[in-house]
CSV table of C-alpha atoms in Angstrom, one decimal:
chain,number,residue,atom,x,y,z
O,1,MET,CA,78.6,85.1,121.3
O,2,SER,CA,80.7,85.3,124.4
O,3,ALA,CA,83.2,87.8,124.9
O,4,ILE,CA,86.3,87.5,122.5
O,5,PRO,CA,89.6,87.1,124.7
O,6,VAL,CA,92.1,90.0,123.8
O,7,ILE,CA,95.6,89.2,125.0
O,8,LEU,CA,97.7,92.1,125.3
O,9,VAL,CA,101.5,92.2,125.9
O,10,HIS,CA,102.5,95.2,127.9
O,11,TRP,CA,105.9,96.7,128.9
O,12,ASN,CA,106.4,99.9,130.7
O,13,ARG,CA,104.1,102.1,128.7
O,14,PRO,CA,101.1,102.3,131.1
O,15,ALA,CA,99.7,105.6,129.2
O,16,GLU,CA,99.9,103.6,125.7
O,17,LEU,CA,98.2,100.6,127.5
O,18,ALA,CA,95.4,102.7,128.9
O,19,ALA,CA,94.5,104.1,125.2
O,20,THR,CA,94.6,100.4,123.7
O,21,LEU,CA,92.3,99.3,126.3
O,22,ALA,CA,89.9,102.3,125.6
O,23,ALA,CA,89.9,101.3,121.9
O,24,PHE,CA,89.1,97.9,122.6
O,25,ARG,CA,86.3,98.9,125.1
O,26,ARG,CA,84.8,100.7,122.1
O,27,GLN,CA,84.6,97.6,120.0
O,28,THR,CA,81.2,96.6,118.6
O,29,ALA,CA,82.1,93.0,119.8
O,30,ALA,CA,82.2,92.1,123.2
O,31,VAL,CA,85.9,91.5,124.6
O,32,ARG,CA,87.4,90.5,127.7
O,33,PHE,CA,91.2,91.4,128.7
O,34,VAL,CA,94.1,89.1,129.5
O,35,ILE,CA,97.2,91.4,130.0
O,36,VAL,CA,100.8,89.8,130.2
O,37,ASP,CA,103.0,92.4,131.9
O,38,ASN,CA,106.5,91.9,130.9
O,39,GLY,CA,108.5,92.7,133.9
O,40,SER,CA,107.6,96.4,134.1
O,41,PRO,CA,109.0,98.6,136.9
O,42,PRO,CA,106.5,98.8,139.8
O,43,PRO,CA,105.5,102.4,139.4
O,44,ALA,CA,104.4,101.5,135.7
O,45,LEU,CA,103.0,98.2,136.6
O,46,ALA,CA,100.7,100.0,139.3
O,47,GLU,CA,99.7,102.8,136.9
O,48,ALA,CA,99.0,100.0,134.1
O,49,ARG,CA,96.7,98.1,136.4
O,50,ARG,CA,94.9,101.2,137.4
O,51,ALA,CA,94.0,101.5,133.5
O,52,GLY,CA,92.8,97.9,133.6
O,53,PRO,CA,90.9,96.9,136.6
O,54,ASP,CA,88.6,94.8,134.4
O,55,ALA,CA,91.4,92.7,132.9
O,56,GLU,CA,92.9,89.5,134.1
O,57,TRP,CA,96.7,90.1,134.7
O,58,LEU,CA,99.7,87.6,134.3
O,59,GLU,CA,102.7,89.3,135.8
O,60,LEU,CA,106.1,88.3,134.8
O,61,PRO,CA,109.2,88.8,136.7
O,62,ALA,CA,111.3,90.2,133.7
O,63,ASN,CA,110.9,91.3,129.9
O,64,ILE,CA,111.0,88.1,128.3
O,65,GLY,CA,110.1,89.5,124.9
O,66,PHE,CA,106.9,89.8,122.8
O,67,GLY,CA,106.3,86.5,121.4
O,68,PRO,CA,107.5,84.5,124.7
O,69,GLY,CA,105.3,86.9,126.8
O,70,MET,CA,102.2,86.3,124.3
O,71,ASN,CA,102.7,82.6,124.5
O,72,ARG,CA,102.3,82.8,128.5
O,73,GLY,CA,98.7,84.3,127.5
O,74,LEU,CA,98.2,81.8,124.6
O,75,ASN,CA,98.9,78.9,126.8
O,76,LYS,CA,96.5,79.6,129.3
O,77,TRP,CA,93.9,80.3,126.7
O,78,LEU,CA,94.7,77.1,124.9
O,79,ALA,CA,94.4,75.3,128.4
O,80,ASP,CA,90.7,76.0,128.5
O,81,PRO,CA,88.6,74.6,125.6
O,82,ALA,CA,85.5,76.7,126.8
O,83,ALA,CA,87.7,80.0,126.2
O,84,GLY,CA,86.4,80.3,122.6
O,85,GLU,CA,87.4,79.6,119.1
O,86,TRP,CA,89.3,82.7,118.6
O,87,ALA,CA,91.8,85.1,120.4
O,88,ILE,CA,92.9,88.3,119.5
O,89,LEU,CA,96.4,89.3,120.2
O,90,ALA,CA,98.1,92.8,120.2
O,91,PRO,CA,100.8,94.9,121.8
O,92,HIS,CA,100.2,97.8,124.2
O,93,ASP,CA,100.0,100.3,121.7
O,94,ALA,CA,97.4,99.1,119.4
O,95,LEU,CA,94.5,101.2,118.4
O,96,PRO,CA,91.7,99.3,116.5
O,97,GLU,CA,88.9,101.1,115.0
O,98,ALA,CA,85.4,100.5,116.8
O,99,ASP,CA,84.2,97.8,114.3
O,100,CYS,CA,87.7,96.1,113.7
O,101,VAL,CA,87.4,93.0,115.9
O,102,GLU,CA,83.7,92.3,114.6
O,103,ARG,CA,85.1,92.8,111.0
O,104,LEU,CA,87.9,90.4,111.5
O,105,LEU,CA,86.3,87.7,113.0
O,106,ALA,CA,83.3,87.7,110.9
O,107,VAL,CA,85.4,87.4,107.7
O,108,ALA,CA,87.8,84.7,109.2
O,109,SER,CA,85.2,82.5,111.1
O,110,ALA,CA,83.4,82.1,107.7
O,111,ARG,CA,86.5,80.4,106.3
O,112,GLU,CA,86.9,76.9,107.4
O,113,ARG,CA,90.7,76.7,107.3
O,114,ALA,CA,91.6,80.2,108.3
O,115,GLY,CA,94.0,79.9,111.0
O,116,LEU,CA,95.6,83.3,111.3
O,117,ALA,CA,94.2,86.7,110.4
O,118,SER,CA,95.0,90.2,111.0
O,119,ALA,CA,93.7,93.6,110.5
O,120,GLU,CA,95.1,96.3,108.1
O,121,PHE,CA,96.5,99.8,108.6
O,122,GLY,CA,94.2,101.6,106.4
O,123,GLU,CA,96.9,101.7,103.8
O,124,PRO,CA,97.4,100.0,100.4
O,125,ARG,CA,100.0,97.5,101.8
O,126,LYS,CA,100.0,93.9,103.1
O,127,PRO,CA,102.4,91.5,104.6
O,128,ALA,CA,104.6,89.7,102.1
O,129,TYR,CA,107.8,87.5,101.7
O,130,HIS,CA,110.7,88.2,99.5
O,131,TRP,CA,113.1,85.4,98.8
O,132,LEU,CA,116.2,87.6,99.6
O,133,LYS,CA,114.6,90.3,101.9
O,134,GLY,CA,112.5,88.1,104.2
O,135,PRO,CA,109.2,89.2,105.6
O,136,CYS,CA,108.3,92.6,104.4
O,137,GLU,CA,105.5,94.9,103.3
O,138,THR,CA,104.2,95.1,99.6
O,139,HIS,CA,101.9,97.3,97.8
O,140,ALA,CA,98.3,96.0,97.5
O,141,ALA,CA,95.1,97.6,96.3
O,142,ARG,CA,92.8,98.0,99.2
O,143,GLY,CA,89.9,95.5,98.6
O,144,ALA,CA,86.9,94.2,100.8
O,145,GLY,CA,87.2,91.1,103.0
O,146,TRP,CA,89.8,88.4,103.0
O,147,GLU,CA,93.1,88.4,101.2
O,148,PRO,CA,95.7,86.0,101.3
O,149,ALA,CA,99.0,87.2,103.0
O,150,ALA,CA,102.5,85.7,103.9
O,151,PHE,CA,101.8,86.6,107.5
O,152,PRO,CA,99.4,88.4,110.0
O,153,ASN,CA,100.9,91.8,110.9
O,154,GLY,CA,101.5,91.5,114.6
O,155,THR,CA,99.7,94.9,115.7
O,156,LEU,CA,96.4,93.2,115.7
O,157,MET,CA,96.0,89.4,114.7
O,158,ALA,CA,93.3,86.7,115.2
O,159,VAL,CA,94.3,83.1,116.0
O,160,ARG,CA,92.2,80.1,115.8
O,161,ARG,CA,92.4,77.5,118.5
O,162,ALA,CA,92.7,74.7,116.1
O,163,CYS,CA,95.6,75.9,114.2
O,164,LEU,CA,97.5,76.8,117.3
O,165,SER,CA,96.7,73.4,118.6
O,166,ALA,CA,98.2,71.8,115.5
O,167,VAL,CA,101.4,74.1,115.0
O,168,GLY,CA,102.1,75.4,118.3
O,169,VAL,CA,102.6,79.3,119.6
O,170,PHE,CA,105.5,81.6,118.9
O,171,ASP,CA,109.0,80.5,118.6
O,172,GLU,CA,110.6,82.2,121.4
O,173,ARG,CA,114.1,82.5,119.5
O,174,TYR,CA,112.8,85.9,118.0
O,175,PHE,CA,112.3,87.4,121.2
O,176,ALA,CA,110.5,90.2,119.4
O,177,TYR,CA,109.9,91.1,115.7
O,178,THR,CA,109.2,88.6,112.8
O,179,GLU,CA,107.6,85.9,115.1
O,180,GLU,CA,104.3,86.4,113.6
O,181,TYR,CA,106.1,85.2,110.1
O,182,ASP,CA,107.4,82.1,111.6
O,183,LEU,CA,104.1,81.2,112.9
O,184,ALA,CA,102.3,81.8,109.7
O,185,ARG,CA,105.1,79.8,107.8
O,186,ARG,CA,104.3,76.8,110.0
O,187,ALA,CA,100.7,77.1,109.8
O,188,ARG,CA,100.6,77.3,106.0
O,189,ALA,CA,102.8,74.2,106.0
O,190,ALA,CA,100.2,72.4,108.0
O,191,GLY,CA,97.5,73.5,105.3
O,192,TRP,CA,96.1,76.4,107.3
O,193,GLU,CA,95.1,80.0,105.5
O,194,VAL,CA,96.9,83.0,106.5
O,195,GLY,CA,95.3,86.3,105.6
O,196,LEU,CA,94.6,89.9,105.7
O,197,VAL,CA,91.0,91.3,106.2
O,198,TRP,CA,90.5,94.6,104.5
O,199,GLY,CA,88.0,97.0,106.5
O,200,ALA,CA,89.3,95.8,109.8
O,201,VAL,CA,91.4,98.8,110.5
O,202,VAL,CA,94.0,99.1,113.4
O,203,LYS,CA,96.4,102.0,113.8
O,204,ASN,CA,99.8,101.9,115.5
O,205,PRO,CA,101.5,105.0,115.6
O,206,MET,CA,104.6,103.6,117.3
O,207,ARG,CA,105.1,100.8,114.8
O,208,ALA,CA,108.2,102.4,113.1
O,209,ALA,CA,111.0,100.7,115.2
O,210,SER,CA,114.1,102.9,115.3
O,211,SER,CA,116.1,101.9,118.4
O,212,ARG,CA,119.4,100.0,118.5
O,213,ILE,CA,117.5,96.9,120.0
O,214,ALA,CA,114.7,96.7,117.6
O,215,TRP,CA,117.3,97.2,114.7
O,216,TYR,CA,119.5,94.3,116.1
O,217,LEU,CA,116.2,92.0,116.3
O,218,LEU,CA,115.0,93.0,112.9
O,219,ILE,CA,118.3,92.2,111.4
O,220,ARG,CA,119.0,88.9,113.2
O,221,ASN,CA,115.5,87.7,112.9
O,222,GLN,CA,115.3,88.5,109.3
O,223,LEU,CA,118.4,86.3,108.8
O,224,LEU,CA,116.7,83.5,110.8
O,225,ALA,CA,113.2,83.6,108.9
O,226,VAL,CA,115.1,83.4,105.8
O,227,ARG,CA,117.2,80.5,106.7
O,228,ASP,CA,114.2,78.6,108.0
O,229,THR,CA,112.3,79.3,104.8
O,230,GLY,CA,114.8,78.9,102.1
O,231,GLY,CA,118.1,77.3,103.8
O,232,ARG,CA,121.4,78.5,104.7
O,233,GLY,CA,122.4,79.5,101.2
O,234,VAL,CA,119.7,82.2,101.1
O,235,ALA,CA,120.7,83.2,104.6
O,236,LEU,CA,124.3,83.7,103.2
O,237,LEU,CA,123.1,85.8,100.3
O,238,LEU,CA,121.2,88.1,102.5
O,239,THR,CA,124.2,88.5,104.7
O,240,LEU,CA,126.2,89.3,101.8
O,241,ARG,CA,123.4,91.8,100.8
O,242,LEU,CA,123.4,93.6,104.3
O,243,LEU,CA,127.4,93.6,104.4
O,244,VAL,CA,127.5,95.4,100.8
O,245,SER,CA,124.8,97.8,101.9
O,246,ALA,CA,127.1,98.8,104.9
O,247,LEU,CA,129.8,99.4,102.9
O,248,LEU,CA,128.1,101.4,100.4
O,249,ARG,CA,126.9,103.6,103.4
O,250,LYS,CA,130.3,104.1,104.6
O,251,VAL,CA,131.7,105.0,101.2
O,252,LEU,CA,129.0,107.6,101.0
O,253,ARG,CA,130.1,108.7,104.5
O,254,ARG,CA,126.8,109.5,106.1
O,255,SER,CA,126.7,110.9,109.6
O,256,ALA,CA,130.0,109.3,110.9
O,257,ARG,CA,128.7,108.8,114.5
O,258,SER,CA,125.5,107.2,113.4
O,259,GLU,CA,127.1,105.2,110.7
O,260,ALA,CA,129.4,103.9,113.5
O,261,ASP,CA,126.7,102.9,115.8
O,262,GLY,CA,124.8,101.6,112.9
O,263,ALA,CA,127.5,99.2,111.7
O,264,GLY,CA,128.1,97.9,115.1
O,265,VAL,CA,124.5,97.0,115.6
O,266,ARG,CA,124.5,95.3,112.1
O,267,TRP,CA,127.8,93.4,112.8
O,268,ARG,CA,126.4,92.1,116.2
O,269,ALA,CA,123.2,91.0,114.7
O,270,ILE,CA,124.7,89.1,111.9
O,271,LEU,CA,127.4,87.4,114.1
O,272,ASP,CA,124.9,86.5,116.7
O,273,PHE,CA,122.8,85.1,113.9
O,274,TRP,CA,125.7,82.7,112.5
O,275,ARG,CA,126.7,81.9,116.1
O,276,GLY,CA,123.0,80.6,116.9
O,277,ARG,CA,122.5,83.3,119.5
O,278,PHE,CA,118.9,83.9,119.9
O,279,GLY,CA,116.4,85.0,122.4
O,280,ALA,CA,116.9,88.2,124.1
O,281,PRO,CA,119.4,91.0,122.8
O,282,PRO,CA,122.7,91.4,124.3
O,283,SER,CA,122.4,93.2,127.7
O,284,ASN,CA,124.9,95.7,127.0
O,285,MET,CA,122.8,97.0,124.0
O,286,SER,CA,120.6,100.1,124.5
């Protein structure tokens, strides 16, 4: 088998990228790297390039987001029919176990209609969808091999060429977070299978989002995913749920400063969703 393309999106985290490249170099399957740099500052980009001298680099002038950045790598891969049936996608901080890629592709390739597949975190959880919450995780007893899932987790996923050729790449309105659910929604609608492969394990110590930007994107994109799946009525119900939650937090008077900041992020995300403002987060949010 020829080397599997691994498309990584990097932004301003050269040390984490170096650890990710080292983990992929230890894979029992042969891999090759395509790294999309999302407008990192020059010193960080130079350090990152030193960590990946064996990679093909696509350097973007600005941070256009995870999904749009990944699309640049995906479009290059899709344009070359000889580049293989499968590609692996990951951010700059994914740490797969040594047999992760081999296990993932062995199981997914054996299923004729498998279009999207992801690794697991070594925990009894899998990606799911709740009609009111949107994309989420749910408890699932760890098994062996393939298990259907609502979407592949974006920490490490495999995509099939025929699937993306049929349904397209990531929706760039999302910028970052939840775009993998939207891709899976379209894939399932076109008759492709989406699943998790137990035993193909990846670690991601940084996967818990805590910044104001991450929180904004998660709320706004959650609303977008719910609307595109269930309609405006369900999006309205989720909006009311978010507002009630904010009111309860205010009544309980948790840390006044953090609650003020949190309420501002929540309101901005909700307003931007209903105004149809998608893509990059507001420039004045940090």
